[in-house]
């Protein structure tokens, strides 16, 4: 349970005075629904009110603080004109301007003849100096209560600066003092303040420099977050390890049979990673290994061999993939590879329903199924394995950490192999996997030529269409990926449908297929199948084909509006072609004029097909969020830490976490208790629970 001292911070924002349901909704949309979310909503700008000129010297457009006397009230002559209050000092006069003002209220705060200190932005209109709706109006003896430097926050439509500012202040004022969880020596070395002070400091920048990621207060908070993350990952890993106690060493029979029947030799890279994986499986500890291999590097057969090792012992294996299409494809691929072996491979997806599903579940529970391929549907509670020994998770960046653990629970001590085709730079993989063991699958199957990549403006669309036409007449098959319109599936669809229409007219309707995310699963499968079997020659698609689909005969990948895609995405798309022995071609069509980043991105695509290099470049060009592909990615989101700016801290946090758990595995010492609070503070509750169960 969350420590009581933190209760307040996890209350809804509406618990704050002055935050009602309407404001609460807006804040929730912007920052999150809890007080702690407001604490993490750091300022991005500041208003400096320290400039206190004479009225006559107040420059146009600048925020100033003026000491004035109230001379006259000019009520608005009609609803469209403002109410003006004329004030002055020795140097000149300034009109305080109010629209829709209540006269009695203005008389209360600005009584005639009174001295006032007002602060706001001034504007010059001809001879008149104005200040519209001053931010602050106070009596002179309260002038020192004015916030001289005020933080400004990112806003959202409908939410204005003042109420948000007040809410943030309210939230951080409620933040309790907490026992220090950081190492004292490390804190001293970094010159960092205690947590609460750092939090207040980060919300009270006194200069632009204090808004930067390298500000000590921000670094302290970022480090807290990184440490919580690393600690949670290390704990999850330790718990996963401890629960095991099963060594998987099959007799090698199935693996030998499969290897003998493969139409190719395993590459040395594949043999190497298999060696790692089988070594792990043979140990009594639970395996938690990440296999990173570029698109087309041949991870599937590696996964299959690992699963066969489990099946040889009479146990079962699960193979989880992110999409229905991919599940079906893997079923086909694996069934195809295993024809010579007597194996029972089945598929379970969201579409498996009713009687067939019931029958399948029974077979699974009684051990009649050796390998179960599936989507998220594998997580469902009533999916019970007889004896699950290995879980393979493919293209896992689509899944969340919780889901991974959840599936692990299905087998008492199931080994876990996570495979990803998106190469993740080291710094990022640390934050996501912590100290998970990592195997890199280097190299590609022999005979694989690198894909010939060209870029050209969309104005040359006709040439491209003609070129694709010639190629398909010679028996080629082409993917045609349509523009990605951010956050608007409807438009994505329209673009794809339109392109499908034009290409159908040119190539003939029977030659051109269409697949997109909104289609019914059956239609999707039918379209994919027609393309896989070569009945259609061109497959127009939105990015549903991005992940893992394997059509060796496809040699052309045309991407429209390539400038709208991320590098990692383009790399994935390009990886769909050139999988067979034929030369692959990738055509990146872009709209002119190309922005600088888009230009750089397309240039990188032409220069290299090294996924790791591309990922590093992507990180450099666009920052982490976009690299990871969108909101649905399974990476934990960092509120405070920045993968680029706080890279140095990431490594320290990992070492720190390891050290902490070595010395105090159950977080029982004084610092251990403080660290528990840290984990709750950053909502790594799941990790704390493991302490108890383990
Ligand atoms: P990915 O790592 O992207 O999942 P796949 O496992 O789909 O890659 O493999 C890509 C293609 O390479 C498949 O068509 C597969 O049959 C082929 N392949 C895999 N291993 C080898 C190998 N050792 N030699 C030749 N072709 C291979
Ligand atoms: Mg794959």
XYZ file of C-alpha atoms and ligand atoms in Angstrom:
722
model
C 0.000 0.000 0.000
C 1.015 3.517 -0.728
C 2.535 5.204 2.331
C 0.116 7.540 4.031
C 2.418 10.496 3.709
C 1.877 10.348 -0.062
C -1.921 10.130 0.025
C -2.420 13.831 -0.572
C -0.359 13.887 -3.738
C -2.468 11.161 -5.267
C -5.736 12.956 -4.689
C -7.563 14.255 -7.744
C -6.751 17.834 -8.741
C -10.310 18.771 -7.851
C -9.285 18.341 -4.214
C -7.577 21.721 -4.589
C -9.466 24.803 -3.545
C -10.731 26.626 -6.602
C -10.470 23.622 -8.919
C -13.930 22.458 -9.893
C -14.939 19.726 -12.306
C -14.544 21.891 -15.400
C -11.082 23.158 -14.540
C -10.211 19.720 -13.236
C -10.969 18.164 -16.619
C -8.783 20.674 -18.421
C -5.915 20.122 -16.020
C -6.304 16.386 -16.322
C -6.106 16.624 -20.073
C -2.998 18.779 -19.870
C -0.989 17.356 -17.018
C -2.857 14.460 -15.496
C -5.613 14.080 -12.985
C -3.700 13.885 -9.728
C -1.892 16.456 -7.632
C 1.389 14.666 -8.274
C 0.844 15.229 -11.998
C 0.692 18.945 -11.353
C 3.950 18.704 -9.417
C 5.578 17.157 -12.479
C 4.171 19.801 -14.788
C 7.265 21.950 -14.945
C 7.335 25.519 -16.222
C 8.599 26.268 -19.692
C 8.884 30.030 -19.426
C 8.878 32.886 -16.994
C 7.576 36.402 -16.579
C 10.036 38.786 -15.022
C 8.390 41.613 -13.071
C 11.577 42.943 -11.593
C 11.709 45.780 -14.111
C 10.190 48.825 -12.353
C 10.569 51.864 -14.630
C 8.784 55.197 -14.404
C 5.545 55.192 -16.369
C 7.000 57.317 -19.145
C 9.901 54.917 -19.569
C 7.842 51.716 -19.756
C 8.672 50.255 -23.168
C 6.035 48.965 -25.559
C 5.303 45.257 -25.225
C 7.306 44.686 -22.056
C 6.147 43.367 -18.678
C 6.760 45.994 -16.017
C 5.792 46.777 -12.459
C 4.636 50.372 -11.897
C 4.017 52.379 -8.726
C 1.118 54.731 -9.517
C -1.717 56.807 -8.115
C -5.304 56.309 -9.313
C -6.514 59.552 -10.951
C -9.740 58.918 -12.856
C -12.264 56.223 -13.734
C -13.740 56.269 -17.242
C -16.583 53.768 -17.412
C -17.064 52.213 -20.836
C -19.432 54.266 -22.999
C -20.802 51.066 -24.568
C -20.356 47.301 -24.368
C -17.719 47.195 -27.057
C -15.426 49.807 -25.587
C -13.320 49.198 -22.485
C -13.472 50.676 -19.048
C -10.364 52.749 -18.379
C -8.713 53.701 -15.135
C -6.179 56.473 -15.558
C -3.194 56.278 -13.232
C 0.051 58.211 -13.092
C 3.387 58.786 -11.457
C 5.625 61.877 -11.693
C 6.723 60.989 -15.206
C 3.378 60.469 -16.932
C 0.130 58.536 -17.018
C -0.947 55.052 -17.944
C -4.435 53.767 -18.771
C -5.415 50.524 -17.154
C -7.810 48.964 -19.628
C -10.595 46.515 -18.766
C -13.087 44.818 -21.029
C -16.390 43.580 -19.591
C -15.425 45.010 -16.240
C -17.648 45.373 -13.209
C -17.545 48.974 -12.149
C -18.011 48.441 -8.409
C -15.252 45.841 -8.406
C -12.843 48.193 -10.156
C -13.622 50.895 -7.622
C -12.809 48.478 -4.821
C -9.425 47.474 -6.153
C -8.554 50.876 -7.626
C -10.085 53.550 -5.427
C -9.706 57.123 -6.609
C -6.651 58.834 -5.191
C -5.125 55.622 -3.833
C -1.553 54.490 -4.441
C -1.214 51.096 -6.139
C 1.465 48.874 -7.549
C 0.366 47.332 -10.831
C 2.154 44.770 -12.941
C 1.519 43.645 -16.472
C 2.443 44.134 -20.090
C 2.299 47.689 -21.405
C 1.392 48.727 -24.915
C 1.893 52.066 -26.650
C -1.047 53.335 -28.674
C -0.149 56.675 -30.176
C 0.510 58.924 -27.213
C -1.304 56.648 -24.818
C 0.460 54.119 -22.635
C -1.869 51.270 -21.748
C -1.832 48.226 -19.569
C -4.708 45.890 -20.400
C -5.968 43.712 -17.580
C -2.980 44.044 -15.234
C -1.764 40.694 -13.892
C -1.443 42.118 -10.401
C -2.852 45.124 -8.584
C -1.731 45.529 -4.953
C -1.446 48.149 -2.274
C 2.083 49.563 -1.924
C 2.701 47.956 1.453
C 1.910 44.561 -0.090
C 4.225 45.128 -3.042
C 6.776 42.690 -1.701
C 4.171 39.931 -1.984
C 4.147 40.322 -5.752
C 5.667 37.348 -7.508
C 8.534 39.185 -9.123
C 9.544 36.274 -11.279
C 6.643 34.086 -12.254
C 6.873 30.710 -13.897
C 4.712 30.095 -16.939
C 3.415 26.703 -17.900
C 2.390 24.887 -21.030
C -1.367 25.383 -21.431
C -4.177 23.770 -23.317
C -7.205 25.229 -25.039
C -9.638 26.605 -22.515
C -7.123 26.689 -19.699
C -5.559 30.044 -18.877
C -2.336 30.807 -17.082
C -3.680 32.062 -13.788
C -5.839 29.170 -12.589
C -3.216 26.673 -13.722
C -0.498 28.557 -11.930
C -2.591 28.624 -8.798
C -3.304 24.905 -9.062
C 0.360 24.039 -9.504
C 1.272 26.178 -6.515
C -1.463 24.508 -4.512
C -0.161 21.074 -5.448
C 3.487 21.702 -4.665
C 2.574 23.363 -1.392
C 0.917 20.101 -0.406
C 4.016 18.083 -1.301
C 5.295 16.653 1.966
C 8.845 16.547 3.216
C 10.074 13.051 2.517
C 12.959 11.111 3.960
C 15.927 11.378 1.610
C 16.245 8.397 -0.702
C 19.356 9.522 -2.500
C 22.814 8.716 -1.300
C 24.083 11.620 0.804
C 27.548 11.687 -0.750
C 26.133 11.709 -4.265
C 23.721 14.516 -3.378
C 26.506 16.587 -1.922
C 28.697 15.990 -4.935
C 25.928 17.128 -7.270
C 24.999 20.061 -5.017
C 21.410 18.940 -5.132
C 18.710 20.067 -2.730
C 16.300 17.769 -0.887
C 13.402 16.544 -2.999
C 10.801 19.025 -1.824
C 13.136 21.979 -2.173
C 14.196 20.858 -5.625
C 10.530 20.569 -6.597
C 9.787 24.065 -5.365
C 12.944 25.342 -6.998
C 12.025 23.829 -10.343
C 8.693 25.633 -10.139
C 10.288 28.930 -9.199
C 12.817 29.629 -11.927
C 14.656 32.908 -11.431
C 16.194 33.007 -14.886
C 15.822 31.400 -18.271
C 18.759 29.136 -17.402
C 16.688 27.581 -14.623
C 14.262 26.307 -17.258
C 16.922 24.248 -18.989
C 17.289 20.508 -18.537
C 20.680 20.987 -16.920
C 19.350 23.112 -14.094
C 20.362 21.370 -10.833
C 16.786 21.147 -9.555
C 15.581 19.616 -12.774
C 18.469 17.210 -12.804
C 17.697 16.156 -9.276
C 14.061 15.449 -10.157
C 15.062 13.688 -13.348
C 17.474 11.537 -11.421
C 14.766 10.634 -8.923
C 12.615 9.489 -11.787
C 15.410 7.543 -13.436
C 16.368 5.881 -10.193
C 12.767 4.885 -9.529
C 12.619 3.418 -12.997
C 15.898 1.527 -12.767
C 15.123 0.286 -9.317
C 11.710 -0.970 -10.392
C 13.176 -2.757 -13.379
C 15.916 -4.329 -11.306
C 13.370 -5.501 -8.740
C 11.094 -6.949 -11.366
C 14.015 -8.750 -12.813
C 15.221 -10.042 -9.481
C 11.743 -11.285 -8.632
C 11.364 -12.924 -12.007
C 14.656 -14.677 -11.519
C 13.839 -15.848 -8.052
C 10.547 -17.390 -8.994
C 12.246 -19.728 -11.388
C 14.112 -22.891 -10.821
C 13.645 -24.740 -14.001
C 16.315 -25.826 -16.373
C 15.204 -26.471 -19.919
C 17.474 -28.788 -21.791
C 15.739 -30.755 -24.464
C 17.315 -33.712 -26.202
C 17.846 -31.647 -29.350
C 15.743 -34.002 -31.457
C 13.260 -31.449 -32.805
C 15.919 -28.796 -33.275
C 18.086 -31.168 -35.275
C 15.190 -32.202 -37.445
C 14.264 -28.610 -38.095
C 17.814 -27.485 -38.835
C 18.210 -30.358 -41.260
C 15.022 -29.465 -43.095
C 15.692 -25.740 -43.406
C 16.302 -24.573 -46.958
C 19.275 -22.573 -45.667
C 22.108 -22.617 -43.182
C 21.791 -20.564 -40.045
C 23.992 -17.498 -40.138
C 26.766 -17.245 -37.592
C 24.819 -14.434 -35.940
C 21.798 -16.692 -35.539
C 23.941 -19.475 -34.125
C 25.516 -17.069 -31.670
C 22.247 -15.728 -30.256
C 20.796 -19.230 -30.102
C 23.790 -20.230 -28.069
C 23.015 -17.388 -25.608
C 19.343 -18.251 -25.443
C 19.735 -21.979 -25.023
C 22.424 -21.362 -22.447
C 19.999 -19.208 -20.461
C 17.215 -21.725 -20.780
C 19.442 -24.498 -19.515
C 20.091 -22.579 -16.303
C 17.769 -23.005 -13.351
C 17.179 -19.226 -13.271
C 14.492 -17.682 -15.282
C 15.581 -16.205 -18.594
C 14.803 -12.576 -19.339
C 16.564 -11.885 -22.560
C 16.115 -9.270 -25.204
C 16.991 -10.184 -28.741
C 17.622 -7.156 -30.881
C 17.927 -7.837 -34.560
C 17.391 -5.593 -37.496
C 14.474 -6.206 -39.834
C 15.151 -9.235 -41.960
C 17.939 -10.529 -39.763
C 16.059 -13.796 -39.270
C 14.719 -13.674 -35.734
C 11.726 -15.890 -36.423
C 13.678 -19.075 -36.939
C 15.746 -18.295 -33.854
C 12.531 -18.010 -31.858
C 11.274 -21.251 -33.310
C 14.417 -23.136 -32.352
C 14.207 -21.790 -28.819
C 10.575 -22.866 -28.623
C 11.492 -26.305 -29.900
C 13.965 -26.654 -27.045
C 11.034 -26.144 -24.679
C 8.763 -28.494 -26.589
C 11.416 -31.226 -26.563
C 11.045 -31.393 -22.786
C 7.309 -31.909 -23.153
C 6.527 -28.323 -22.208
C 4.767 -25.597 -24.179
C 5.796 -22.311 -25.754
C 3.876 -19.108 -26.474
C 4.689 -16.722 -29.285
C 3.122 -13.337 -28.916
C 2.935 -10.744 -31.680
C 1.299 -7.338 -31.839
C -1.133 -7.751 -34.712
C -3.615 -10.223 -36.085
C -1.987 -10.189 -39.509
C 1.351 -10.987 -38.003
C -0.077 -13.790 -35.902
C -1.549 -15.430 -38.993
C 1.667 -14.935 -40.880
C 3.723 -16.491 -38.124
C 1.317 -19.385 -37.959
C 1.855 -19.973 -41.657
C 5.610 -19.554 -41.461
C 6.054 -21.802 -38.458
C 3.671 -24.431 -39.737
C 5.530 -24.345 -43.029
C 8.910 -24.758 -41.380
C 7.664 -27.558 -39.157
C 5.850 -29.730 -41.711
C 8.374 -32.502 -41.218
C 8.010 -32.381 -37.440
C 4.999 -33.658 -35.611
C 4.072 -30.513 -33.775
C 0.814 -28.969 -32.751
C 0.839 -25.257 -33.466
C -2.264 -23.171 -32.887
C -3.333 -19.565 -33.028
C -5.357 -17.550 -30.542
C -6.402 -14.003 -31.304
C -9.261 -11.686 -30.447
C -11.124 -13.299 -33.300
C -10.991 -16.756 -31.822
C -14.430 -17.004 -30.270
C -17.154 -19.326 -29.100
C -16.838 -23.095 -29.500
C -13.520 -23.104 -31.365
C -12.015 -20.971 -28.635
C -13.349 -23.238 -25.941
C -11.938 -26.276 -27.690
C -8.605 -24.578 -28.128
C -8.425 -23.619 -24.471
C -9.132 -27.202 -23.484
C -6.388 -28.472 -25.745
C -4.042 -25.900 -24.315
C -4.829 -26.805 -20.739
C -4.404 -30.500 -21.393
C -1.131 -30.014 -23.199
C -2.422 -30.926 -26.657
C -0.913 -27.757 -28.075
C 2.861 -27.347 -28.243
C 3.176 -23.824 -29.551
C 0.500 -21.174 -29.232
C 0.812 -18.096 -31.398
C -1.318 -15.106 -30.603
C -1.958 -11.466 -29.956
C -2.909 -9.699 -26.739
C -5.633 -12.297 -26.487
C -3.035 -14.569 -24.898
C -3.228 -12.411 -21.786
C -6.836 -13.213 -21.116
C -7.294 -14.798 -17.738
C -8.945 -17.975 -18.917
C -6.017 -18.821 -21.167
C -4.299 -21.505 -19.148
C -1.346 -23.511 -20.309
C -0.665 -27.024 -19.194
C 3.023 -26.295 -18.831
C 4.337 -23.088 -20.329
C 8.118 -23.043 -20.397
C 8.959 -20.257 -22.818
C 7.259 -17.075 -23.882
C 8.550 -15.303 -26.955
C 7.362 -11.752 -27.493
C 7.977 -10.456 -30.975
C 8.214 -6.827 -32.037
C 7.707 -6.086 -28.426
C 7.949 -2.306 -28.544
C 4.217 -2.462 -29.031
C 3.633 -4.033 -25.673
C 3.881 -2.598 -22.220
C 6.057 -3.850 -19.429
C 3.047 -4.972 -17.435
C 1.805 -7.130 -20.215
C 5.171 -8.794 -20.525
C 5.173 -9.665 -16.860
C 1.610 -10.793 -17.012
C 2.312 -13.350 -19.674
C 5.279 -14.510 -17.671
C 2.842 -15.343 -14.915
C 1.097 -17.861 -17.083
C 3.960 -20.262 -16.687
C 5.219 -20.733 -13.186
C 8.774 -20.240 -14.297
C 8.476 -19.528 -17.975
C 11.540 -18.106 -19.616
C 10.960 -14.907 -21.492
C 12.533 -13.963 -24.777
C 11.689 -10.535 -26.060
C 12.472 -9.769 -29.664
C 12.576 -6.360 -31.187
C 13.254 -5.254 -34.708
C 13.432 -1.610 -33.800
C 16.992 -1.142 -32.772
C 16.955 0.748 -29.557
C 19.967 2.866 -28.710
C 21.773 1.774 -25.592
C 20.623 4.690 -23.451
C 17.016 3.941 -24.200
C 17.219 0.221 -23.797
C 18.566 0.848 -20.335
C 15.513 2.796 -19.326
C 13.172 0.263 -20.761
C 14.785 -3.029 -19.906
C 17.136 -2.055 -17.159
C 19.645 -4.791 -16.884
C 17.862 -7.294 -19.050
C 20.326 -9.493 -20.864
C 20.655 -8.388 -24.421
C 21.664 -10.392 -27.454
C 22.367 -8.627 -30.689
C 21.663 -10.481 -33.871
C 24.280 -9.187 -36.231
C 24.373 -9.600 -39.948
C 21.747 -10.733 -42.368
C 21.195 -14.008 -44.163
C 23.714 -14.409 -46.955
C 22.726 -13.321 -50.417
C 20.650 -10.480 -49.055
C 21.357 -7.376 -51.082
C 20.865 -4.019 -49.529
C 17.749 -2.288 -50.756
C 18.309 0.301 -53.450
C 16.850 3.456 -51.940
C 15.895 6.550 -53.895
C 14.058 9.686 -53.050
C 12.149 11.955 -55.378
C 9.560 14.695 -55.195
C 5.896 13.764 -55.455
C 5.764 15.798 -58.630
C 7.399 12.810 -60.285
C 4.600 10.507 -59.226
C 3.734 9.700 -62.840
C 7.258 8.427 -63.512
C 7.133 6.296 -60.399
C 3.770 4.825 -61.341
C 5.098 4.051 -64.813
C 8.195 2.411 -63.307
C 6.136 0.279 -60.944
C 3.919 -0.648 -63.897
C 6.914 -1.922 -65.869
C 8.179 -3.862 -62.862
C 4.900 -5.631 -62.172
C 4.611 -6.526 -65.832
C 7.912 -8.304 -65.306
C 6.460 -10.210 -62.370
C 7.447 -7.964 -59.475
C 5.255 -7.184 -56.506
C 5.059 -3.792 -54.818
C 3.922 -2.303 -51.540
C 2.538 1.199 -51.844
C 2.349 2.933 -48.504
C 0.173 5.976 -48.180
C 0.660 9.117 -46.231
C 0.425 9.098 -42.565
C -1.740 11.933 -41.392
C -1.068 12.311 -37.756
C -3.922 11.546 -35.399
C -6.388 11.285 -38.176
C -7.142 7.768 -39.236
C -9.989 9.010 -41.375
C -7.649 11.013 -43.567
C -5.099 8.198 -43.705
C -7.829 6.085 -45.039
C -9.049 8.590 -47.588
C -5.550 8.948 -48.992
C -5.069 5.202 -49.251
C -8.452 4.687 -50.856
C -7.816 7.415 -53.361
C -4.442 5.987 -54.321
C -5.988 2.551 -54.573
C -8.504 4.067 -56.978
C -5.953 5.709 -59.260
C -3.611 2.731 -59.329
C -6.531 0.411 -60.034
C -7.486 2.517 -63.034
C -3.916 2.444 -64.340
C -2.897 -1.151 -63.594
C -6.313 -2.765 -63.713
C -8.469 -3.395 -60.637
C -7.559 -7.083 -60.378
C -3.897 -6.211 -59.902
C -4.246 -3.798 -56.998
C -5.177 -4.609 -53.415
C -5.882 -2.394 -50.426
C -5.298 -2.960 -46.739
C -5.811 -0.554 -43.893
C -6.473 -0.481 -40.172
C -10.200 0.146 -40.413
C -10.925 -2.921 -42.483
C -12.599 -5.929 -40.969
C -10.087 -8.584 -40.030
C -11.453 -10.957 -42.657
C -11.091 -8.405 -45.435
C -7.609 -7.561 -44.234
C -6.557 -11.184 -44.333
C -8.088 -11.650 -47.753
C -6.210 -8.643 -49.132
C -2.931 -9.793 -47.580
C -3.432 -13.310 -48.828
C -4.130 -12.175 -52.367
C -0.873 -10.247 -52.298
C 1.152 -13.011 -50.668
C -0.112 -15.450 -53.302
C 0.568 -13.039 -56.106
C -3.006 -12.612 -57.248
C -2.614 -8.892 -56.665
C 0.667 -7.266 -57.656
C 0.406 -3.976 -55.826
C -0.724 -3.650 -52.254
C -1.788 -0.173 -51.252
C -1.578 0.135 -47.495
C -1.580 2.427 -44.550
C 1.103 1.560 -42.052
C -0.570 -1.647 -40.943
C 2.079 -3.495 -42.922
C 4.801 -1.878 -40.930
C 5.447 -4.580 -38.471
C 6.986 -7.800 -39.564
C 4.951 -8.879 -42.562
C 7.010 -11.156 -44.741
C 6.382 -11.385 -48.467
C 9.684 -12.491 -50.005
C 8.461 -11.847 -53.559
C 7.797 -8.180 -52.852
C 10.674 -6.138 -54.181
C 9.321 -2.616 -54.361
C 8.349 -0.349 -51.498
C 6.944 3.005 -52.508
C 6.283 5.412 -49.660
C 4.231 8.500 -50.335
C 4.932 11.561 -48.224
C 7.988 9.904 -46.781
C 8.723 13.181 -45.008
C 5.856 12.458 -42.646
C 7.291 9.195 -41.419
C 9.833 8.719 -38.687
C 13.181 7.228 -39.546
C 12.558 4.071 -37.601
C 9.270 3.650 -39.397
C 10.823 4.155 -42.811
C 13.449 1.615 -41.911
C 10.793 -0.875 -40.900
C 8.902 -0.275 -44.104
C 12.000 -0.662 -46.222
C 12.747 -3.882 -44.383
C 9.617 -5.359 -45.945
C 11.311 -5.643 -49.324
C 14.414 -7.337 -50.549
C 13.669 -10.323 -48.329
C 14.015 -12.799 -51.162
C 16.935 -13.167 -53.523
C 15.838 -10.367 -55.853
C 17.129 -6.811 -55.547
C 14.773 -4.672 -53.488
C 13.858 -1.079 -54.288
C 12.601 1.576 -51.966
C 11.129 4.776 -53.372
C 10.685 7.614 -50.978
C 8.311 10.186 -52.412
C 8.288 13.511 -50.672
C 6.349 16.746 -50.898
C 8.341 19.866 -51.596
C 9.684 21.911 -49.994
C 11.428 19.559 -47.613
C 12.142 20.825 -44.112
C 15.653 20.498 -42.757
C 14.908 17.520 -40.527
C 12.935 15.693 -43.167
C 15.739 16.294 -45.614
C 18.301 14.893 -43.185
C 16.102 11.903 -42.488
C 15.684 10.998 -46.118
C 19.394 11.471 -46.707
C 20.179 9.010 -43.912
C 17.821 6.474 -45.436
C 19.729 6.706 -48.686
C 23.094 6.453 -46.981
C 22.681 3.484 -44.701
C 20.562 0.463 -43.986
C 22.147 -0.149 -40.620
C 19.180 -0.112 -38.251
C 21.262 0.823 -35.241
C 22.808 3.780 -36.949
C 19.379 4.861 -38.142
C 17.969 4.617 -34.647
C 20.759 6.724 -33.189
C 20.240 9.332 -35.878
C 16.531 9.309 -35.271
C 17.090 9.924 -31.607
C 19.372 12.793 -32.457
C 16.988 14.320 -34.982
C 13.701 13.949 -33.218
C 14.094 13.068 -29.598
C 12.829 9.966 -27.901
C 9.078 10.273 -28.059
C 8.891 10.118 -31.763
C 11.560 7.501 -32.148
C 9.528 5.158 -30.066
C 6.767 5.539 -32.531
C 3.706 7.084 -30.795
C 1.694 6.833 -27.729
C 0.920 3.165 -28.028
C 4.545 2.207 -27.638
C 5.205 0.233 -24.524
C 7.956 2.442 -23.206
C 7.463 4.021 -19.869
C 6.962 7.672 -20.261
C 9.260 9.931 -18.447
C 7.802 13.066 -17.033
C 11.013 14.689 -15.931
C 13.963 12.856 -17.402
C 15.081 13.517 -20.936
C 16.807 10.711 -22.767
C 19.226 13.054 -24.453
C 19.919 15.702 -21.817
C 20.081 13.277 -18.915
C 21.930 10.471 -20.599
C 24.760 10.634 -18.090
C 22.299 10.186 -15.228
C 20.733 7.148 -16.830
C 23.890 5.092 -16.483
C 24.471 6.238 -12.926
C 20.917 5.329 -12.000
C 21.369 1.832 -13.318
C 24.540 1.270 -11.279
C 22.962 2.898 -8.264
C 19.910 0.633 -8.466
C 22.073 -2.442 -8.697
C 24.125 -1.386 -5.692
C 21.053 -0.615 -3.637
C 19.532 -4.027 -4.274
C 22.812 -5.803 -3.613
C 23.006 -4.257 -0.171
C 19.350 -4.095 0.692
C 17.376 -6.466 -1.536
C 14.133 -6.023 0.385
C 14.474 -2.282 0.885
C 14.364 -2.648 4.637
C 17.006 -0.186 5.763
C 16.194 3.416 6.475
C 17.189 4.398 2.981
C 15.315 1.379 1.679
C 12.119 2.690 3.250
C 12.709 6.071 1.667
C 13.254 4.370 -1.668
C 9.917 2.627 -1.347
C 8.310 6.043 -1.106
C 10.242 7.060 -4.196
C 8.835 4.084 -6.092
C 5.309 5.031 -5.080
C 5.932 8.637 -5.915
C 6.737 7.629 -9.494
C 3.958 5.080 -9.548
C 6.136 2.021 -9.758
C 3.759 0.326 -7.340
C 3.976 -2.973 -9.155
C 7.626 -3.241 -8.240
C 6.965 -2.623 -4.552
C 4.361 -5.362 -4.538
C 7.013 -7.787 -5.696
C 8.907 -7.128 -2.485
C 6.115 -8.651 -0.532
C 5.274 -11.561 -2.786
C 8.927 -12.460 -3.256
P 12.995 -10.664 -38.840
O 14.242 -10.691 -38.030
O 12.748 -9.332 -39.454
O 11.813 -11.199 -38.106
P 12.570 -12.983 -40.429
O 12.741 -13.962 -39.347
O 11.201 -12.714 -40.899
O 13.280 -11.629 -40.066
O 13.495 -13.454 -41.635
C 13.548 -12.747 -42.829
C 13.694 -13.685 -43.995
O 14.979 -14.291 -43.973
C 12.678 -14.797 -43.987
O 12.147 -14.916 -45.262
C 13.481 -16.029 -43.596
O 12.977 -17.195 -44.194
C 14.866 -15.699 -44.134
N 15.967 -16.306 -43.384
C 16.074 -16.419 -42.055
N 17.236 -16.996 -41.714
C 17.900 -17.231 -42.864
C 19.189 -17.798 -43.186
N 19.997 -18.223 -42.237
N 19.517 -17.883 -44.488
C 18.688 -17.457 -45.457
N 17.466 -16.915 -45.218
C 17.076 -16.793 -43.947
Mg 9.930 -10.689 -37.583
